[in-house]
Tab-separated table of C-alpha atoms and ligand atoms in Angstrom:
chain	number	residue	atom	x	y	z
A	3	UNK	CA	-41.101	-9.501	-23.861
A	4	UNK	CA	-38.597	-12.133	-22.691
A	5	UNK	CA	-36.608	-11.482	-19.530
A	6	UNK	CA	-33.345	-11.678	-21.452
A	7	UNK	CA	-34.509	-9.047	-23.960
A	8	UNK	CA	-35.693	-6.839	-21.107
A	9	UNK	CA	-32.346	-7.029	-19.298
A	10	UNK	CA	-30.542	-6.400	-22.572
A	11	UNK	CA	-32.741	-3.469	-23.533
A	12	UNK	CA	-32.830	-1.794	-20.125
A	13	UNK	CA	-29.090	-2.079	-19.520
A	14	UNK	CA	-28.244	-0.797	-23.032
A	15	UNK	CA	-30.668	2.143	-22.853
A	16	UNK	CA	-29.508	3.044	-19.358
A	17	UNK	CA	-25.843	3.031	-20.298
A	18	UNK	CA	-26.513	4.914	-23.553
A	19	UNK	CA	-28.344	7.645	-21.611
A	20	UNK	CA	-25.527	7.770	-19.071
A	21	UNK	CA	-22.886	8.172	-21.777
A	22	UNK	CA	-24.852	10.784	-23.704
A	23	UNK	CA	-25.494	12.834	-20.567
A	24	UNK	CA	-21.857	12.669	-19.492
A	25	UNK	CA	-20.537	13.628	-22.903
A	26	UNK	CA	-23.084	16.421	-23.252
A	27	UNK	CA	-22.004	17.841	-19.927
A	28	UNK	CA	-18.341	17.612	-20.903
A	29	UNK	CA	-19.067	19.417	-24.172
A	30	UNK	CA	-21.177	22.186	-22.649
A	31	UNK	CA	-18.663	22.908	-19.881
A	32	UNK	CA	-15.702	22.827	-22.234
A	33	UNK	CA	-17.261	25.011	-24.949
A	34	UNK	CA	-18.500	27.612	-22.436
A	35	UNK	CA	-15.067	27.821	-20.850
A	36	UNK	CA	-13.310	28.085	-24.225
A	37	UNK	CA	-15.612	30.849	-25.505
A	38	UNK	CA	-15.244	32.786	-22.252
A	39	UNK	CA	-11.509	32.436	-22.487
A	40	UNK	CA	-11.541	33.713	-26.081
A	41	UNK	CA	-13.729	36.642	-25.112
A	42	UNK	CA	-11.452	37.691	-22.237
A	43	UNK	CA	-8.410	37.295	-24.456
A	44	UNK	CA	-9.860	39.603	-27.134
A	45	UNK	CA	-11.022	42.011	-24.431
A	46	UNK	CA	-7.556	42.382	-22.899
A	47	UNK	CA	-6.021	42.553	-26.360
A	48	UNK	CA	-8.378	45.424	-27.272
A	49	UNK	CA	-7.578	47.269	-24.034
A	50	UNK	CA	-3.912	46.991	-24.781
A	51	UNK	CA	-4.478	48.135	-28.394
A	52	UNK	CA	-6.505	51.139	-27.162
A	53	UNK	CA	-3.691	52.139	-24.766
A	54	UNK	CA	-1.038	51.800	-27.447
A	55	UNK	CA	-3.124	53.742	-29.980
A	56	UNK	CA	-3.698	56.594	-27.527
A	57	UNK	CA	0.000	56.925	-26.903
A	58	UNK	CA	1.101	56.706	-30.525
A	59	UNK	CA	-1.756	58.564	-32.207
A	60	UNK	CA	0.120	61.914	-32.311
A	61	UNK	CA	2.771	60.968	-34.836
A	62	UNK	CA	1.254	58.006	-36.723
A	63	UNK	CA	-1.778	58.055	-39.004
A	64	UNK	CA	-4.896	56.322	-37.677
A	65	UNK	CA	-5.100	53.971	-40.694
A	66	UNK	CA	-1.517	52.779	-40.076
A	67	UNK	CA	-2.284	52.241	-36.449
A	68	UNK	CA	-5.362	50.177	-37.286
A	69	UNK	CA	-3.370	48.094	-39.745
A	70	UNK	CA	-0.797	47.383	-37.042
A	71	UNK	CA	-3.441	46.104	-34.592
A	72	UNK	CA	-5.928	44.332	-36.861
A	73	UNK	CA	-6.552	40.732	-35.687
A	74	UNK	CA	-5.436	37.842	-37.923
A	75	UNK	CA	-9.063	36.974	-38.618
A	76	UNK	CA	-11.254	39.953	-37.928
A	77	UNK	CA	-11.645	43.707	-38.061
A	78	UNK	CA	-10.664	46.772	-36.090
A	79	UNK	CA	-12.378	50.116	-36.451
A	80	UNK	CA	-12.669	53.508	-34.877
A	81	UNK	CA	-16.244	54.663	-34.463
A	82	UNK	CA	-17.040	58.288	-33.742
A	83	UNK	CA	-19.957	59.415	-31.666
A	84	UNK	CA	-21.659	60.847	-34.753
A	85	UNK	CA	-21.272	57.578	-36.622
A	86	UNK	CA	-19.371	59.418	-39.420
A	87	UNK	CA	-15.681	59.239	-40.451
A	88	UNK	CA	-15.514	55.583	-39.486
A	89	UNK	CA	-12.065	54.120	-40.012
A	90	UNK	CA	-11.723	50.367	-40.355
A	91	UNK	CA	-9.230	47.692	-41.340
A	92	UNK	CA	-10.198	44.031	-41.897
A	93	UNK	CA	-8.019	40.962	-42.309
A	94	UNK	CA	-7.892	39.511	-45.817
A	95	UNK	CA	-10.515	36.790	-45.297
A	96	UNK	CA	-12.919	38.841	-43.192
A	97	UNK	CA	-13.687	41.722	-45.567
A	98	UNK	CA	-17.451	41.103	-45.335
A	99	UNK	CA	-17.236	42.440	-41.774
A	100	UNK	CA	-16.879	45.948	-43.200
A	101	UNK	CA	-20.556	45.797	-44.180
A	102	UNK	CA	-21.671	45.212	-40.627
A	103	UNK	CA	-23.720	48.242	-39.466
A	104	UNK	CA	-21.795	50.712	-37.326
A	105	UNK	CA	-23.044	51.570	-33.867
A	106	UNK	CA	-21.396	53.848	-31.336
A	107	UNK	CA	-21.436	52.457	-27.769
A	108	UNK	CA	-20.957	54.737	-24.802
A	109	UNK	CA	-19.988	51.952	-22.438
A	110	UNK	CA	-17.220	49.426	-22.648
A	111	UNK	CA	-18.712	46.159	-23.952
A	112	UNK	CA	-17.649	42.601	-24.816
A	113	UNK	CA	-19.880	39.901	-26.271
A	114	UNK	CA	-20.117	37.001	-28.650
A	115	UNK	CA	-22.123	37.855	-31.776
A	116	UNK	CA	-23.247	35.973	-34.859
A	117	UNK	CA	-22.828	37.616	-38.227
A	118	UNK	CA	-23.347	35.866	-41.569
A	119	UNK	CA	-23.753	32.570	-39.681
A	120	UNK	CA	-20.325	32.940	-38.136
A	121	UNK	CA	-19.509	33.673	-34.548
A	122	UNK	CA	-17.242	36.527	-33.458
A	123	UNK	CA	-16.001	38.104	-30.264
A	124	UNK	CA	-16.968	41.775	-30.355
A	125	UNK	CA	-15.237	44.224	-28.005
A	126	UNK	CA	-15.813	47.993	-27.901
A	127	UNK	CA	-13.594	50.285	-25.764
A	128	UNK	CA	-14.258	54.087	-25.640
A	129	UNK	CA	-11.082	56.224	-25.681
A	130	UNK	CA	-10.301	59.997	-25.952
A	131	UNK	CA	-8.770	60.484	-29.359
A	132	UNK	CA	-5.996	62.969	-30.238
A	133	UNK	CA	-8.570	65.536	-31.398
A	134	UNK	CA	-10.157	65.492	-27.943
A	135	UNK	CA	-13.254	63.547	-29.033
A	136	UNK	CA	-14.432	60.269	-27.496
A	137	UNK	CA	-14.295	57.415	-29.991
A	138	UNK	CA	-14.920	53.654	-29.767
A	139	UNK	CA	-12.154	51.286	-30.682
A	140	UNK	CA	-14.089	48.218	-31.781
A	141	UNK	CA	-12.437	44.852	-32.416
A	142	UNK	CA	-14.368	41.981	-34.026
A	143	UNK	CA	-12.458	38.721	-34.052
A	144	UNK	CA	-13.616	35.509	-35.695
A	145	UNK	CA	-14.150	32.377	-33.577
A	146	UNK	CA	-13.736	30.145	-36.637
A	147	UNK	CA	-10.762	28.255	-35.238
A	148	UNK	CA	-12.346	27.782	-31.815
A	149	UNK	CA	-15.464	26.518	-33.497
A	150	UNK	CA	-13.407	24.087	-35.508
A	151	UNK	CA	-11.928	22.764	-32.237
A	152	UNK	CA	-15.377	22.478	-30.716
A	153	UNK	CA	-16.632	20.676	-33.818
A	154	UNK	CA	-13.761	18.240	-33.589
A	155	UNK	CA	-14.578	17.703	-29.907
A	156	UNK	CA	-18.234	17.075	-30.799
A	157	UNK	CA	-17.240	14.462	-33.359
A	158	UNK	CA	-14.769	12.789	-30.956
A	159	UNK	CA	-17.397	12.614	-28.213
A	160	UNK	CA	-19.946	11.181	-30.637
A	161	UNK	CA	-17.494	8.532	-31.824
A	162	UNK	CA	-16.534	7.709	-28.212
A	163	UNK	CA	-20.223	7.332	-27.301
A	164	UNK	CA	-20.803	5.104	-30.302
A	165	UNK	CA	-17.734	2.976	-29.565
A	166	UNK	CA	-18.578	2.716	-25.865
A	167	UNK	CA	-22.042	1.455	-26.761
A	168	UNK	CA	-20.547	-1.631	-28.429
A	169	UNK	CA	-19.227	-3.204	-25.178
A	170	UNK	CA	-22.346	-1.956	-23.379
A	171	UNK	CA	-24.536	-3.691	-25.928
A	172	UNK	CA	-22.448	-6.862	-25.744
A	173	UNK	CA	-22.293	-6.871	-21.944
A	174	UNK	CA	-26.087	-6.418	-21.756
A	175	UNK	CA	-26.413	-9.443	-23.997
A	176	UNK	CA	-23.935	-11.477	-21.910
A	177	UNK	CA	-25.547	-10.343	-18.632
A	178	UNK	CA	-28.949	-11.432	-19.925
A	179	UNK	CA	-27.529	-14.832	-20.843
A	180	UNK	CA	-25.736	-15.286	-17.494
A	181	UNK	CA	-28.887	-14.517	-15.521
A	182	UNK	CA	-31.230	-16.450	-17.765
A	183	UNK	CA	-29.144	-19.627	-18.116
A	184	UNK	CA	-29.831	-21.073	-14.618
A	185	UNK	CA	-33.471	-19.976	-14.754
A	186	UNK	CA	-33.868	-21.665	-18.129
A	187	UNK	CA	-32.085	-24.740	-16.748
A	188	UNK	CA	-34.472	-24.889	-13.777
A	189	UNK	CA	-37.486	-24.532	-16.080
A	190	UNK	CA	-36.149	-27.259	-18.375
A	191	UNK	CA	-35.458	-29.561	-15.406
A	192	UNK	CA	-38.947	-28.927	-14.011
A	193	UNK	CA	-40.443	-29.774	-17.401
A	194	UNK	CA	-38.344	-32.951	-17.526
A	195	UNK	CA	-39.499	-33.905	-14.034
A	196	UNK	CA	-43.129	-33.380	-15.034
A	197	UNK	CA	-42.716	-35.323	-18.264
A	198	UNK	CA	-40.694	-38.243	-16.905
A	199	UNK	CA	-42.021	-38.355	-13.333
A	200	UNK	CA	-38.378	-38.744	-12.187
A	201	UNK	CA	-36.668	-36.380	-9.740
A	202	UNK	CA	-33.758	-34.652	-11.419
A	203	UNK	CA	-31.047	-32.279	-10.249
A	204	UNK	CA	-29.404	-29.297	-11.901
A	205	UNK	CA	-25.717	-29.478	-12.698
A	206	UNK	CA	-24.335	-26.823	-10.397
A	207	UNK	CA	-20.956	-25.451	-11.512
A	208	UNK	CA	-18.165	-24.682	-9.055
A	209	UNK	CA	-19.493	-23.408	-5.707
A	210	UNK	CA	-19.636	-19.659	-5.398
A	211	UNK	CA	-21.527	-17.199	-3.239
A	212	UNK	CA	-23.641	-15.632	-5.979
A	213	UNK	CA	-27.438	-15.734	-5.874
A	214	UNK	CA	-27.718	-17.777	-9.067
A	215	UNK	CA	-25.520	-20.508	-7.614
A	216	UNK	CA	-27.573	-20.365	-4.419
A	217	UNK	CA	-30.798	-20.616	-6.421
A	218	UNK	CA	-29.588	-23.747	-8.257
A	219	UNK	CA	-28.254	-25.290	-5.030
A	220	UNK	CA	-31.543	-24.520	-3.243
A	221	UNK	CA	-33.492	-26.040	-6.125
A	222	UNK	CA	-31.390	-29.210	-5.834
A	223	UNK	CA	-31.832	-29.429	-2.078
A	224	UNK	CA	-35.588	-28.882	-2.529
A	225	UNK	CA	-35.653	-31.758	-5.022
A	226	UNK	CA	-33.645	-33.873	-2.507
A	227	UNK	CA	-36.243	-33.137	0.138
A	228	UNK	CA	-39.147	-33.841	-2.209
A	229	UNK	CA	-37.567	-37.084	-3.315
A	230	UNK	CA	-36.860	-38.242	0.217
A	231	UNK	CA	-40.408	-37.338	1.278
A	232	UNK	CA	-41.770	-39.105	-1.752
A	233	UNK	CA	-39.661	-42.202	-0.967
A	234	UNK	CA	-40.761	-42.113	2.658
A	235	UNK	CA	-44.372	-41.800	1.582
A	236	UNK	CA	-43.984	-44.708	-0.809
A	237	UNK	CA	-42.276	-46.767	1.875
A	238	UNK	CA	-44.991	-45.835	4.337
A	239	UNK	CA	-47.826	-46.796	2.007
A	240	UNK	CA	-46.197	-50.123	1.156
A	241	UNK	CA	-45.437	-50.817	4.839
A	242	UNK	CA	-48.941	-49.841	5.891
A	243	UNK	CA	-50.583	-52.038	3.274
A	244	UNK	CA	-48.240	-54.876	4.174
A	245	UNK	CA	-48.982	-54.508	7.884
A	246	UNK	CA	-52.715	-54.422	7.286
A	247	UNK	CA	-52.624	-57.357	4.908
A	248	UNK	CA	-51.335	-59.751	7.619
A	249	UNK	CA	-54.223	-59.306	10.084
A	250	UNK	CA	-56.691	-59.270	7.200
A	251	UNK	CA	-55.313	-62.585	5.921
A	252	UNK	CA	-55.580	-64.062	9.413
A	253	UNK	CA	-59.168	-62.824	9.752
A	254	UNK	CA	-60.050	-64.131	6.306
A	255	UNK	CA	-58.558	-67.589	6.890
A	256	UNK	CA	-60.282	-67.973	10.279
A	257	UNK	CA	-63.561	-66.785	8.783
A	258	UNK	CA	-63.347	-69.361	5.965
A	259	UNK	CA	-62.458	-72.034	8.518
A	260	UNK	CA	-65.541	-71.112	10.504
A	261	UNK	CA	-67.627	-71.123	7.348
A	262	UNK	CA	-66.482	-74.599	6.387
A	263	UNK	CA	-66.232	-76.377	9.720
A	264	UNK	CA	-67.516	-74.005	12.379
A	265	UNK	CA	-70.854	-75.727	12.761
A	266	UNK	CA	-69.369	-79.198	13.232
A	267	UNK	CA	-66.388	-78.307	15.436
A	268	UNK	CA	-67.351	-75.926	18.234
A	269	UNK	CA	-63.761	-75.922	19.668
A	270	UNK	CA	-62.653	-74.213	16.442
A	271	UNK	CA	-65.300	-71.562	16.975
A	272	UNK	CA	-63.794	-70.286	20.202
A	273	UNK	CA	-60.253	-70.133	18.787
A	274	UNK	CA	-61.373	-68.437	15.558
A	275	UNK	CA	-63.482	-65.793	17.235
A	276	UNK	CA	-60.625	-64.956	19.586
A	277	UNK	CA	-58.112	-64.698	16.740
A	278	UNK	CA	-60.497	-62.601	14.652
A	279	UNK	CA	-61.235	-60.365	17.614
A	280	UNK	CA	-57.585	-59.796	18.567
A	281	UNK	CA	-56.542	-59.104	14.968
A	282	UNK	CA	-59.478	-56.713	14.557
A	283	UNK	CA	-58.433	-54.872	17.750
A	284	UNK	CA	-54.840	-54.693	16.520
A	285	UNK	CA	-55.977	-53.365	13.138
A	286	UNK	CA	-58.140	-50.766	14.806
A	287	UNK	CA	-55.251	-49.616	17.000
A	288	UNK	CA	-52.899	-49.502	14.048
A	289	UNK	CA	-55.372	-47.532	11.946
A	290	UNK	CA	-55.876	-45.035	14.772
A	291	UNK	CA	-52.132	-44.625	15.181
A	292	UNK	CA	-51.688	-44.242	11.434
A	293	UNK	CA	-54.417	-41.627	11.292
A	294	UNK	CA	-52.875	-39.683	14.146
A	295	UNK	CA	-49.465	-39.813	12.488
A	296	UNK	CA	-50.905	-38.673	9.178
A	297	UNK	CA	-52.637	-35.706	10.789
A	298	UNK	CA	-50.922	-32.356	11.199
A	299	UNK	CA	-50.197	-31.294	14.742
A	300	UNK	CA	-52.581	-28.347	14.368
A	301	UNK	CA	-55.390	-30.873	13.932
A	302	UNK	CA	-54.586	-32.536	17.252
A	303	UNK	CA	-56.381	-29.761	19.193
A	304	UNK	CA	-53.855	-29.641	22.001
A	305	UNK	CA	-55.065	-27.966	25.182
A	306	UNK	CA	-52.547	-26.964	27.773
A	307	UNK	CA	-53.479	-27.228	31.460
A	308	UNK	CA	-51.758	-27.759	34.789
A	309	UNK	CA	-50.909	-31.433	35.169
A	310	UNK	CA	-49.555	-33.136	38.298
A	311	UNK	CA	-47.030	-35.708	37.170
A	312	UNK	CA	-47.301	-37.840	40.319
A	313	UNK	CA	-51.105	-38.034	39.973
A	314	UNK	CA	-50.765	-39.147	36.374
A	315	UNK	CA	-48.107	-41.729	37.242
A	316	UNK	CA	-50.228	-43.218	40.045
A	317	UNK	CA	-53.325	-43.353	37.857
A	318	UNK	CA	-51.471	-45.113	35.015
A	319	UNK	CA	-49.884	-47.518	37.482
A	320	UNK	CA	-53.323	-48.479	38.846
A	321	UNK	CA	-54.702	-48.960	35.325
A	322	UNK	CA	-51.792	-51.187	34.304
A	323	UNK	CA	-52.138	-53.249	37.421
A	324	UNK	CA	-55.850	-53.790	36.743
A	325	UNK	CA	-55.526	-54.472	33.033
A	326	UNK	CA	-52.300	-56.473	32.832
A	327	UNK	CA	-51.584	-57.428	36.439
A	328	UNK	CA	-48.212	-55.724	36.169
A	329	UNK	CA	-46.843	-53.768	39.067
A	330	UNK	CA	-45.392	-50.339	38.362
A	331	UNK	CA	-43.186	-48.974	41.110
A	332	UNK	CA	-43.174	-45.179	41.323
A	333	UNK	CA	-40.089	-43.350	42.570
A	334	UNK	CA	-39.871	-39.633	43.135
A	335	UNK	CA	-36.388	-38.071	43.225
A	336	UNK	CA	-35.492	-36.410	46.596
A	337	UNK	CA	-35.280	-32.938	44.983
A	338	UNK	CA	-38.894	-33.287	43.830
A	339	UNK	CA	-39.986	-34.625	47.229
A	340	UNK	CA	-38.514	-31.488	48.770
A	341	UNK	CA	-40.278	-29.239	46.243
A	342	UNK	CA	-43.534	-30.974	45.278
A	343	UNK	CA	-44.591	-27.853	43.341
A	344	UNK	CA	-42.079	-28.863	40.689
A	345	UNK	CA	-44.203	-31.925	39.944
A	346	UNK	CA	-46.754	-29.640	38.276
A	347	UNK	CA	-46.254	-28.838	34.605
A	348	UNK	CA	-48.206	-27.076	31.906
A	349	UNK	CA	-49.001	-29.521	29.135
A	350	UNK	CA	-51.737	-31.424	27.313
A	351	UNK	CA	-52.797	-34.109	29.809
A	352	UNK	CA	-54.343	-36.479	27.245
A	353	UNK	CA	-51.337	-36.475	24.939
A	354	UNK	CA	-48.923	-36.804	27.868
A	355	UNK	CA	-50.818	-39.883	29.094
A	356	UNK	CA	-50.827	-41.348	25.580
A	357	UNK	CA	-47.058	-40.884	25.351
A	358	UNK	CA	-46.342	-42.415	28.794
A	359	UNK	CA	-48.781	-45.204	27.976
A	360	UNK	CA	-46.823	-46.167	24.836
A	361	UNK	CA	-43.556	-46.286	26.825
A	362	UNK	CA	-45.158	-48.285	29.675
A	363	UNK	CA	-46.796	-50.644	27.209
A	364	UNK	CA	-43.420	-51.313	25.566
A	365	UNK	CA	-41.878	-51.936	28.984
A	366	UNK	CA	-44.720	-54.356	29.693
A	367	UNK	CA	-44.469	-56.119	26.330
A	368	UNK	CA	-40.708	-56.556	26.330
A	369	UNK	CA	-40.144	-57.498	29.980
A	370	UNK	CA	-41.762	-59.710	32.565
A	371	UNK	CA	-40.475	-58.218	35.805
A	372	UNK	CA	-41.728	-55.162	37.650
A	373	UNK	CA	-41.530	-51.836	35.872
A	374	UNK	CA	-40.227	-48.674	37.538
A	375	UNK	CA	-41.394	-45.170	36.783
A	376	UNK	CA	-39.030	-42.513	38.130
A	377	UNK	CA	-39.878	-38.804	38.379
A	378	UNK	CA	-36.918	-36.422	38.574
A	379	UNK	CA	-35.465	-33.215	37.192
A	380	UNK	CA	-33.669	-33.584	33.871
A	381	UNK	CA	-30.141	-32.435	34.710
A	382	UNK	CA	-28.765	-33.653	31.381
A	383	UNK	CA	-31.119	-31.270	29.627
A	384	UNK	CA	-30.120	-28.464	31.991
A	385	UNK	CA	-26.403	-28.904	31.293
A	386	UNK	CA	-27.146	-28.886	27.553
A	387	UNK	CA	-28.950	-25.618	28.055
A	388	UNK	CA	-26.030	-24.209	30.022
A	389	UNK	CA	-23.656	-25.167	27.213
A	390	UNK	CA	-25.877	-23.145	24.878
A	391	UNK	CA	-26.738	-26.134	22.711
A	392	UNK	CA	-30.430	-25.798	23.194
A	393	UNK	CA	-32.681	-22.828	23.656
A	394	UNK	CA	-35.963	-23.296	25.521
A	395	UNK	CA	-38.288	-20.604	26.645
A	396	UNK	CA	-38.617	-22.043	30.144
A	397	UNK	CA	-35.912	-21.056	32.559
A	398	UNK	CA	-36.819	-23.966	34.850
A	399	UNK	CA	-35.199	-27.365	34.241
A	400	UNK	CA	-37.205	-29.966	32.357
A	401	UNK	CA	-38.978	-32.704	34.283
A	402	UNK	CA	-37.841	-36.211	33.575
A	403	UNK	CA	-40.076	-39.293	33.530
A	404	UNK	CA	-37.961	-42.416	33.323
A	405	UNK	CA	-39.618	-45.788	32.602
A	406	UNK	CA	-37.263	-48.601	33.487
A	407	UNK	CA	-37.800	-52.249	32.637
A	408	UNK	CA	-35.599	-55.289	33.172
A	409	UNK	CA	-36.522	-57.033	29.936
A	410	UNK	CA	-34.971	-58.138	26.655
A	411	UNK	CA	-33.428	-54.717	25.930
A	412	UNK	CA	-32.534	-53.270	22.544
A	413	UNK	CA	-29.165	-53.868	20.828
A	414	UNK	CA	-27.145	-50.633	20.635
A	415	UNK	CA	-27.167	-50.557	16.810
A	416	UNK	CA	-30.976	-50.665	16.772
A	417	UNK	CA	-31.534	-47.870	19.284
A	418	UNK	CA	-31.977	-45.139	16.659
A	419	UNK	CA	-34.014	-47.236	14.282
A	420	UNK	CA	-36.779	-48.180	16.731
A	421	UNK	CA	-38.242	-44.693	16.268
A	422	UNK	CA	-38.819	-45.350	12.529
A	423	UNK	CA	-42.300	-46.261	11.365
A	424	UNK	CA	-43.028	-50.009	11.466
A	425	UNK	CA	-39.532	-50.789	12.673
A	426	UNK	CA	-39.360	-53.777	15.019
A	427	UNK	CA	-36.322	-55.433	16.511
A	428	UNK	CA	-36.350	-59.166	15.764
A	429	UNK	CA	-39.544	-58.765	13.792
A	430	UNK	CA	-40.927	-62.322	13.656
A	431	UNK	CA	-40.611	-63.084	17.384
A	432	UNK	CA	-41.812	-59.689	18.561
A	433	UNK	CA	-44.863	-59.594	16.338
A	434	UNK	CA	-45.946	-63.078	17.264
A	435	UNK	CA	-45.386	-62.599	20.986
A	436	UNK	CA	-46.559	-59.073	21.538
A	437	UNK	CA	-48.634	-58.088	18.537
A	438	UNK	CA	-46.740	-54.773	18.264
A	439	UNK	CA	-47.153	-52.672	15.144
A	440	UNK	CA	-43.846	-50.787	15.170
A	441	UNK	CA	-45.709	-47.472	15.304
A	442	UNK	CA	-45.734	-46.829	19.067
A	443	UNK	CA	-42.379	-45.083	19.427
A	444	UNK	CA	-42.883	-43.126	16.178
A	445	UNK	CA	-46.132	-41.774	17.556
A	446	UNK	CA	-44.602	-41.111	20.992
A	447	UNK	CA	-41.831	-39.058	19.414
A	448	UNK	CA	-44.328	-37.073	17.304
A	449	UNK	CA	-46.354	-36.284	20.426
A	450	UNK	CA	-43.184	-35.355	22.299
A	451	UNK	CA	-42.256	-32.875	19.540
A	452	UNK	CA	-45.722	-31.359	19.689
A	453	UNK	CA	-45.407	-30.907	23.463
A	454	UNK	CA	-41.896	-29.455	23.155
A	455	UNK	CA	-40.594	-32.560	24.939
A	456	UNK	CA	-38.069	-35.222	23.911
A	457	UNK	CA	-37.690	-38.969	24.266
A	458	UNK	CA	-34.441	-40.934	24.383
A	459	UNK	CA	-33.750	-44.599	25.021
A	460	UNK	CA	-30.937	-46.185	27.009
A	461	UNK	CA	-30.737	-49.931	26.764
A	462	UNK	CA	-28.522	-52.966	27.164
A	463	UNK	CA	-29.568	-56.069	25.245
A	464	UNK	CA	-30.632	-58.781	27.662
A	465	UNK	CA	-30.644	-56.452	30.679
A	466	UNK	CA	-33.383	-53.915	30.132
A	467	UNK	CA	-34.357	-50.562	28.767
A	468	UNK	CA	-34.905	-47.057	30.160
A	469	UNK	CA	-37.135	-44.717	28.185
A	470	UNK	CA	-36.444	-41.134	29.289
A	471	UNK	CA	-39.062	-38.497	28.630
A	472	UNK	CA	-37.860	-34.920	29.123
A	473	UNK	CA	-40.751	-32.501	29.546
A	474	UNK	CA	-40.566	-28.711	29.867
A	475	UNK	CA	-42.398	-27.024	32.744
A	476	UNK	CA	-44.372	-25.185	30.049
A	477	UNK	CA	-44.196	-25.739	26.283
A	478	UNK	CA	-42.691	-22.833	24.358
A	479	UNK	CA	-44.202	-23.740	21.022
A	480	UNK	CA	-47.871	-24.078	21.826
A	481	UNK	CA	-50.065	-21.067	21.100
A	482	UNK	CA	-52.776	-22.682	23.235
A	483	UNK	CA	-50.541	-22.193	26.251
A	484	UNK	CA	-50.643	-18.452	26.189
A	485	UNK	CA	-54.409	-18.508	25.761
A	486	UNK	CA	-55.051	-20.918	28.608
A	487	UNK	CA	-52.481	-19.752	31.072
A	488	UNK	CA	-53.869	-16.254	31.438
B	525	ADP	P1	-44.233	-51.957	18.840
B	525	ADP	O1	-45.689	-51.702	18.669
B	525	ADP	O2	-43.703	-53.006	17.955
B	525	ADP	O3	-43.841	-52.088	20.252
B	525	ADP	P2	-42.720	-49.509	18.974
B	525	ADP	O4	-42.525	-48.450	17.956
B	525	ADP	O5	-43.301	-49.117	20.265
B	525	ADP	O6	-43.566	-50.627	18.258
B	525	ADP	O7	-41.336	-50.161	19.229
B	525	ADP	C1	-40.482	-50.476	18.136
B	525	ADP	C2	-39.587	-51.659	18.495
B	525	ADP	O8	-38.644	-51.253	19.497
B	525	ADP	C3	-40.334	-52.778	19.130
B	525	ADP	O9	-40.818	-53.646	18.152
B	525	ADP	C4	-39.260	-53.463	19.964
B	525	ADP	O10	-38.532	-54.354	19.203
B	525	ADP	C5	-38.372	-52.329	20.392
B	525	ADP	N1	-38.672	-51.840	21.753
B	525	ADP	C6	-39.384	-50.735	22.111
B	525	ADP	N2	-39.423	-50.600	23.455
B	525	ADP	C7	-38.731	-51.624	23.963
B	525	ADP	C8	-38.400	-52.053	25.289
B	525	ADP	N3	-38.820	-51.391	26.354
B	525	ADP	N4	-37.651	-53.151	25.415
B	525	ADP	C9	-37.221	-53.838	24.347
B	525	ADP	N5	-37.478	-53.511	23.071
B	525	ADP	C10	-38.231	-52.430	22.887
């Protein structure tokens, strides 16, 4: 059964039941009250009649008395204990009542009876008659008029129920349509997307706070996200293939050169092998970086341990000096000199080194003077925390590792873009001079996120760049931390 039919059916049936129950209750309460009222009326009337008859029985004949008190639609009779000498008077249209069997009742009684498929109020009051005997004065009064009223009420209630069902039926139909329309629109759009392969949006009417509007808006934002991810992916694949094609072309051209003239010109051999080797190394590095970027953080197998930042800095400085003959000056802020314990943090040592390495390597590539590595507390991060902008689990301030170079710098308008994949400032010169891939900072930022850290750049073109790494004393988002720190 379709959802629309279900909504329609359930709402109509529910409302119909509700109406029927309400009207039934109204009818039952009203009819009971009316019949009780009629019964008490006849009862008090009969009491009054009995009193009057007792007082006037001496000088008026019993038949006259009965005629005076006979109800408009009914019968009055005097019943003796023996059941004989019964006197009765009926109204003109209730003569059949005279045939109703006589019964003498010792007690006062009042009830509703059915005789010849008609309902009557029957009241019997015992009185002492003028001859000293106890007799019953019995009044039987027809409820025909009351029943006519109740019938009319029944019909009115039935008509009201029927009429009320029309808007209920229509509203169920409308409700079904209102709810189904956006769902049907989403389904149709999804089908269109599948058929055409194009991302499409729903036309969302005026903004409102209802769930259906929210559902359509959420669908559209989900499609936005999917489209932007898809575009990024496409961009990434085309960039990656473009980036890999360049070294491959270089390798191929040097290889063909070697094939053609390598034997005859040994000087070409040296140059070609070097070019092939350096391009192969670059390709390998790029592929590794790409693989790491493509992997989910959970697959990185991060292990959190206690790491001494000064130790790491000194080790990296030595390595850089050996490999590139570049001096890295290490400075430790006075507050950390006073409290060396603050130089220890809980983090993944390997990933931290990889991140610092990328920043140092950039400083090396884009400057020629000495590089400075400064260890301090990150007060900027602490003031952000105080202003409530950022929530970190650690109460301690973040540690700050600042890598300062006095090189070519980055123009202000490029500062945000350098974190994008494959983005390089002044592409041609940089690639030729340094062999960079444009993936280093992207990877560094990904690692930083995984370690609950952050990286920002401050730079002045032509003067130099500072890469600031803000590291928490312990990462809040790594499950490995809780396991290892116990
Ligand atoms: P690459 O492998 O090209 O260095 P990165 O992602 O590490 O890739 O850097 C992106 C771009 O940012 C670099 O190509 C360079 O133009 C610029 N850049 C990064 N660090 C520095 C720096 N310390 N000084 C000057 N420019 C830098």
